[in-house]
Short mmCIF file of C-alpha atoms in Angstrom, two decimals:
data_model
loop_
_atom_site.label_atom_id
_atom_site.label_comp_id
_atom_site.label_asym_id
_atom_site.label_seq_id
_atom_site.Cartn_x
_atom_site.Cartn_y
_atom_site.Cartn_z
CA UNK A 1 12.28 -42.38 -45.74
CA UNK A 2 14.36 -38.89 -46.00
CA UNK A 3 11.38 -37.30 -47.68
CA UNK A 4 9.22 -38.57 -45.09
CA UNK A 5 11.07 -37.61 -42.43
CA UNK A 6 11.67 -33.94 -44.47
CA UNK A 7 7.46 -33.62 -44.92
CA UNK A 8 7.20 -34.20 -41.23
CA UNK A 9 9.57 -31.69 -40.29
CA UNK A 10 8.21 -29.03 -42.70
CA UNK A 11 4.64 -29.82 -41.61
CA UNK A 12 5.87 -29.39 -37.82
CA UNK A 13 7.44 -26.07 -38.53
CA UNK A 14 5.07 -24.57 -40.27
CA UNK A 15 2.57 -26.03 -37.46
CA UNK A 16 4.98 -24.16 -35.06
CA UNK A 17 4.46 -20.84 -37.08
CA UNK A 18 0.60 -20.98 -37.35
CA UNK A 19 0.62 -21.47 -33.23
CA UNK A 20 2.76 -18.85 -32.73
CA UNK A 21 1.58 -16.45 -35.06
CA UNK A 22 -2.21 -17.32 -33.68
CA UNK A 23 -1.05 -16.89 -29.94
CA UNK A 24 1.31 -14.40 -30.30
CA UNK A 25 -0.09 -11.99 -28.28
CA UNK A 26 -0.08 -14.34 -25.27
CA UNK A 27 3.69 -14.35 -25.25
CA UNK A 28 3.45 -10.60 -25.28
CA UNK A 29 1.16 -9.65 -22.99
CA UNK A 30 1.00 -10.80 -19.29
CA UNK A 31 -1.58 -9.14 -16.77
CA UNK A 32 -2.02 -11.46 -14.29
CA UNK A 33 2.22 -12.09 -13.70
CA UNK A 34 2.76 -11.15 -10.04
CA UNK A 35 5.96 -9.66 -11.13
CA UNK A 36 7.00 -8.08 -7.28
CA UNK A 37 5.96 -8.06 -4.30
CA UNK A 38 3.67 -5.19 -3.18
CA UNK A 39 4.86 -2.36 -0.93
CA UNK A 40 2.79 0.06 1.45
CA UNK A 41 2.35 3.12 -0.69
CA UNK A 42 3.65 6.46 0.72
CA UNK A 43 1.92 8.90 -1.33
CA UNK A 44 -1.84 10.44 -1.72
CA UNK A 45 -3.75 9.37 -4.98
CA UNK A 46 -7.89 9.20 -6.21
CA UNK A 47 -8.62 5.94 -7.83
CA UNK A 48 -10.26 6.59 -11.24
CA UNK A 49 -11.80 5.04 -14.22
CA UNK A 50 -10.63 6.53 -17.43
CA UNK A 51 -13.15 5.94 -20.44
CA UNK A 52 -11.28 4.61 -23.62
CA UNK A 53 -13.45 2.51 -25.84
CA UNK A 54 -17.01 1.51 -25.24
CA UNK A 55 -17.13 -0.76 -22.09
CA UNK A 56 -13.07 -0.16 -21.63
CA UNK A 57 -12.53 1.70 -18.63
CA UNK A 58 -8.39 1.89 -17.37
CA UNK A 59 -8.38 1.75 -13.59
CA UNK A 60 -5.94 4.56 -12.45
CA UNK A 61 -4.29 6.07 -9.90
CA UNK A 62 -4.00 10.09 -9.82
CA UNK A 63 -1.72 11.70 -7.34
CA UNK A 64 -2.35 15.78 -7.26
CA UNK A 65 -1.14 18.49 -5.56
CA UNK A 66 -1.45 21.87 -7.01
CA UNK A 67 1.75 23.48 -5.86
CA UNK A 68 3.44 20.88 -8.11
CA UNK A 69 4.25 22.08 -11.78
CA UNK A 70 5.01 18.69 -14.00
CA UNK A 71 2.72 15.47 -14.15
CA UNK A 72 4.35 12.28 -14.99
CA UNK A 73 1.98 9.98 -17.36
CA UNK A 74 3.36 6.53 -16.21
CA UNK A 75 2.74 4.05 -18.92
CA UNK A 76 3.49 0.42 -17.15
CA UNK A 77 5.24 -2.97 -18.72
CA UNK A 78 3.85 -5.59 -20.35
CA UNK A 79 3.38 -7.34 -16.96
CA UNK A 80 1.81 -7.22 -13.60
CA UNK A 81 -1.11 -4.83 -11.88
CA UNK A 82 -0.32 -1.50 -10.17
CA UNK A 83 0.59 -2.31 -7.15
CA UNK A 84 3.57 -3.87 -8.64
CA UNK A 85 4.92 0.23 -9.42
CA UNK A 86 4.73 1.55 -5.70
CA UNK A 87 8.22 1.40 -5.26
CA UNK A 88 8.56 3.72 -7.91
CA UNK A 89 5.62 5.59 -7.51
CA UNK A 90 6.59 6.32 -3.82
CA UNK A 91 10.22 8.19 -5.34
CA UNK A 92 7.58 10.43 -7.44
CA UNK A 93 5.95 11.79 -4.48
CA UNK A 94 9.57 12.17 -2.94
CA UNK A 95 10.45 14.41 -5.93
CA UNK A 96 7.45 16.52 -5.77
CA UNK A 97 5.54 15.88 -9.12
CA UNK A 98 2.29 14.66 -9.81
CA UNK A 99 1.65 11.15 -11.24
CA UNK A 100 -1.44 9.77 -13.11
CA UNK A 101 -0.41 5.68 -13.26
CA UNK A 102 -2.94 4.03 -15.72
CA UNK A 103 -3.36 -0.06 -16.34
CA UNK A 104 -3.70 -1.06 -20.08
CA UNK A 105 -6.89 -2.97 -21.29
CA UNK A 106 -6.99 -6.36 -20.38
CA UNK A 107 -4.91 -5.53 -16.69
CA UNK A 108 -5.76 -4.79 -13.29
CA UNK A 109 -9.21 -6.25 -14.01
CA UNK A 110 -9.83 -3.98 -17.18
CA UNK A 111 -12.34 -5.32 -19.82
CA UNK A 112 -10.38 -5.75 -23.00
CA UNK A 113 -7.66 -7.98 -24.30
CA UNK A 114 -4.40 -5.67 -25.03
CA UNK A 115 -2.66 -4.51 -28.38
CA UNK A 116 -0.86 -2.29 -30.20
CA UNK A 117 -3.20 -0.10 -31.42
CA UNK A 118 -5.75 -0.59 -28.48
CA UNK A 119 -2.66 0.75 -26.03
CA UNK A 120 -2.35 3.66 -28.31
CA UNK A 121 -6.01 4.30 -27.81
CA UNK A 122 -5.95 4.35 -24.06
CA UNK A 123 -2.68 6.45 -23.81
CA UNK A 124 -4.72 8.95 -25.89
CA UNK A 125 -6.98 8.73 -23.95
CA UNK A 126 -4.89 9.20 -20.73
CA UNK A 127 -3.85 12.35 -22.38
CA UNK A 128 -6.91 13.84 -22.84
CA UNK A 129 -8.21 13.15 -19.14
CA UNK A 130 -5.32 14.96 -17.95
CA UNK A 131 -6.12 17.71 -20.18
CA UNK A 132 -9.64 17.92 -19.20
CA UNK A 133 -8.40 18.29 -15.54
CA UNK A 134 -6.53 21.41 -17.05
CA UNK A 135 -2.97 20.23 -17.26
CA UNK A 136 -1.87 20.79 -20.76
CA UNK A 137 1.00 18.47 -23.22
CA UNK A 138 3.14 21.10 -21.75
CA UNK A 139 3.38 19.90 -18.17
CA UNK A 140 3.01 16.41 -18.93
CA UNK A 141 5.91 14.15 -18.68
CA UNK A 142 5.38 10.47 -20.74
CA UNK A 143 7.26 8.22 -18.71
CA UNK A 144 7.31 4.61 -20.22
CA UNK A 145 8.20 1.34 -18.68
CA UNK A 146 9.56 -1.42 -20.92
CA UNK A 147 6.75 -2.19 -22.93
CA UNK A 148 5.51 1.42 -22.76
CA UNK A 149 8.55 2.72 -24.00
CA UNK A 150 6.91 1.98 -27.04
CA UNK A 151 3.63 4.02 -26.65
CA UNK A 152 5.31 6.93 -25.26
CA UNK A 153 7.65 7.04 -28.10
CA UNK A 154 4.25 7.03 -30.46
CA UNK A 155 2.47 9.57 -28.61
CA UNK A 156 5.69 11.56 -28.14
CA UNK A 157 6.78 10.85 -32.07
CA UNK A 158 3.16 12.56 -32.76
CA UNK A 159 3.05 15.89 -30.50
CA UNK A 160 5.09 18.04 -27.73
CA UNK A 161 5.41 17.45 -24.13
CA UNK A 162 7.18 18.54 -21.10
CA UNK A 163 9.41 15.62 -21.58
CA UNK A 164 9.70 11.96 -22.38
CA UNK A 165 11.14 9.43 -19.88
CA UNK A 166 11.99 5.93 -21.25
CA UNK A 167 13.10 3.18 -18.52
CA UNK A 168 14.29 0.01 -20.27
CA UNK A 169 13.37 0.50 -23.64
CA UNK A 170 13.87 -1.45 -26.83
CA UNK A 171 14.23 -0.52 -30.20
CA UNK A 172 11.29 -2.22 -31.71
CA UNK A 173 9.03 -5.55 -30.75
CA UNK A 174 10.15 -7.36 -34.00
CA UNK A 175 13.99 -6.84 -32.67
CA UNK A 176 13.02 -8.42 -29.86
CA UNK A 177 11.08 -11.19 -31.13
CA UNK A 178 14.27 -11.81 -33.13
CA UNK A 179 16.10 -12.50 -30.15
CA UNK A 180 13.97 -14.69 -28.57
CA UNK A 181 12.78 -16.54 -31.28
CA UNK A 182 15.81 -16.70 -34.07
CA UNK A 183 14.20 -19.67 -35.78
CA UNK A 184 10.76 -17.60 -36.81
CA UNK A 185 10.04 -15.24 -39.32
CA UNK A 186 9.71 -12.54 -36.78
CA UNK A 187 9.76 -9.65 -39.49
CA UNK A 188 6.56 -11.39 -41.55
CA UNK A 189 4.30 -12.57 -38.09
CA UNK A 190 4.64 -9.61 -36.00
CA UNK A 191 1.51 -8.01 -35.56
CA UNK A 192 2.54 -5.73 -32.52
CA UNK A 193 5.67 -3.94 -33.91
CA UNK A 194 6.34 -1.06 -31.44
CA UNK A 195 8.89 0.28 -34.09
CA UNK A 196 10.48 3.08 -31.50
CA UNK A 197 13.45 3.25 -33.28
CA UNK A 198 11.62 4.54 -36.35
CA UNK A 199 9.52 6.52 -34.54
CA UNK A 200 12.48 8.15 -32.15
CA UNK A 201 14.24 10.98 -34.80
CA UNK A 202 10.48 12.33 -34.89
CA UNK A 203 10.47 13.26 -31.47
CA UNK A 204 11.01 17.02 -30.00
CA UNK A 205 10.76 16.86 -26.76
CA UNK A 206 13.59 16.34 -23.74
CA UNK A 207 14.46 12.80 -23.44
CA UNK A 208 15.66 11.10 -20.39
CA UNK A 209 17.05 7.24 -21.44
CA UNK A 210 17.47 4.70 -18.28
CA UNK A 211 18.83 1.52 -18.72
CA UNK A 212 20.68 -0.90 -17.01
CA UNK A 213 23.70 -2.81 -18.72
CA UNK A 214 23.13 -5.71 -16.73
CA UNK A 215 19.57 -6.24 -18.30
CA UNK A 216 19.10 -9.67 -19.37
CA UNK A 217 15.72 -9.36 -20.87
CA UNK A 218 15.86 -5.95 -23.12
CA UNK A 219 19.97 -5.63 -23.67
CA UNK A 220 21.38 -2.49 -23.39
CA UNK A 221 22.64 -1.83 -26.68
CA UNK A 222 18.51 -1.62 -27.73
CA UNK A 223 18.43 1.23 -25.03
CA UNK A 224 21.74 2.96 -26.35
CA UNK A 225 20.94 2.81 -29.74
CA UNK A 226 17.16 4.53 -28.69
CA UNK A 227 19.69 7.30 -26.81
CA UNK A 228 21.82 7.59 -29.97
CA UNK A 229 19.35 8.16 -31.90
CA UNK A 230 17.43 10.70 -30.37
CA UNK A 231 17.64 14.17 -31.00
CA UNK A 232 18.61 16.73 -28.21
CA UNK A 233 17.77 17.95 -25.70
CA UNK A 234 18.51 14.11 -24.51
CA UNK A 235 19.78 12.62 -21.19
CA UNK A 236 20.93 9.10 -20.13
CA UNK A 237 21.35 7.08 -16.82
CA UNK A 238 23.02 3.78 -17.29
CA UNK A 239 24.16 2.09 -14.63
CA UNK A 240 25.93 -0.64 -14.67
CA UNK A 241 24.75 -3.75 -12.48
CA UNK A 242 21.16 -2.83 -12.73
CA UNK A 243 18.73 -5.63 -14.32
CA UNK A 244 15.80 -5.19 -16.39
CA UNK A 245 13.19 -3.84 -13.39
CA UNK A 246 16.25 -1.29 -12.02
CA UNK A 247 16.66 -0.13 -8.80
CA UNK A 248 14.83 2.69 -7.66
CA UNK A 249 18.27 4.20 -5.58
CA UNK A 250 19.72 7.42 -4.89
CA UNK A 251 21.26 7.54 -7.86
CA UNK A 252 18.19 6.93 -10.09
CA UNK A 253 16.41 9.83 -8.10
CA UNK A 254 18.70 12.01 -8.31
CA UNK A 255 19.16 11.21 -12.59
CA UNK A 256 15.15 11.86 -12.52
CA UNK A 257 14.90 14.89 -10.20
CA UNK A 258 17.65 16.77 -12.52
CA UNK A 259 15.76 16.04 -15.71
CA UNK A 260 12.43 16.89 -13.59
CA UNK A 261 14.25 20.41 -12.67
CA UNK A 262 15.41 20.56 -16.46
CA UNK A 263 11.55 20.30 -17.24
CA UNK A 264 10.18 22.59 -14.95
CA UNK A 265 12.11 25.32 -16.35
CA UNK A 266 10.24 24.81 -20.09
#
């Protein structure tokens, strides 16, 4: 009966581990989470359709004026459409700096289903659109959101830019998959690693860190450690009751306008 009872378990487990290593990505990736509640955008921007892979267009949002000097390169979370960035894209145009906002494969309607090295591929791409408008690596500012943390460390780990802006990041997808999932294997499933913290010492560029130490779903020691880490020029803005999505205040503007300021002088 206890070997019975011991197959049944083992079979179960490993049962567990072939569904979650099949479906992984599913738990990773979520494009059609309403994650907040729209806002009326305050700012100008051109809706455009950035080619990445054959019959992968990113549906984008480009706000432009030419007196400004820097373009942020927003690279969203792992949830959501857009829309669901207003709040912060409405602060940009506040702080007079262009944006270009693109949506991964697989969101906002995008053909494509979304990973690792597919994200890559459209940041690249993101890059080079910008640079075929004539705005070189030099004025362009990666800005990553939680999940894209992790592709503007890689592009940033790879080349110079203006500056690299990383709100809520982690230290690597495995690390986190640790934490949420302490009975699996983590280290041997992964497919999607997002390895910043390997990636970070290779970086050159100014670094802005923002987390919150409230943040329940990335903790703040991941973001620390990423600060840490890097080398300088670096900056950090970590307040302390702000969650995982953090508040888009005075005092976050004003951590963003200095290193903005810092940038413009490069």
């Amino acid at each position: 009966m206890i070997k019975y009872f011991f197959l049944l378990g083992l079979l179960s487990y490993i049962s567990i581990l072939l569904f979650m290593f099949l479906f992984q990505r599913t738990f990773m990736y979520h494009p059609n989470v309403k994650n907040l509640d729209p806002v009326p955008a305050t700012f100008e921007y051109e809706e455009v359709f950035i080619p990445s892979e054959k019959n992968i267009e990113l549906r984008s949002w480009f706000s432009f004026k030419p007196e400004n000097k820097k373009t942020v390169l927003f690279f969203h979370g792992n949830a959501g459409e857009l829309s669901a960035r207003v709040y912060k894209l409405n602060k940009f145009s506040e702080i007079d700096v262009n944006f270009l906002i693109i949506s991964w494969r697989g969101f906002s309607g995008n053909n494509g289903k979304p990973t690792e090295k597919g994200l890559y591929q459209d940041a690249k791409k993101a890059v080079e659109w910008l640079q075929n408008k004539g705005i070189s690596k030099k004025d362009i500012i990666l800005y990553g959101e939680s999940l894209g943390t992790g592709i503007a460390v890689e592009l940033a780990s790879k080349d110079n830019f203006s500056g690299v802006i990383l709100e809520s990041p982690y230290t690597s997808m495995v690390d986190m998959g640790k934490r949420f999932y302490p009975f699996i294997p983590v280290s041997l499933l992964q497919r999607d690693r997002y390895n910043s913290i390997k990636k970070i010492k290779k970086i050159n560029s100014p670094i802005l860190v923002l987390h919150g130490k409230a943040d329940t779903l990335v903790p703040y020691y991941m973001g620390k450690k990423i600060y840490d880490n890097a080398n300088e020029p670096k900056y950090s803005y970590f307040p302390t009751f702000d969650n995982h999505m953090m508040a888009y205040d005075q005092d976050m503007v004003n951590a963003l306008k200095s290193f903005l300021d810092l940038s413009a002088k490069r």
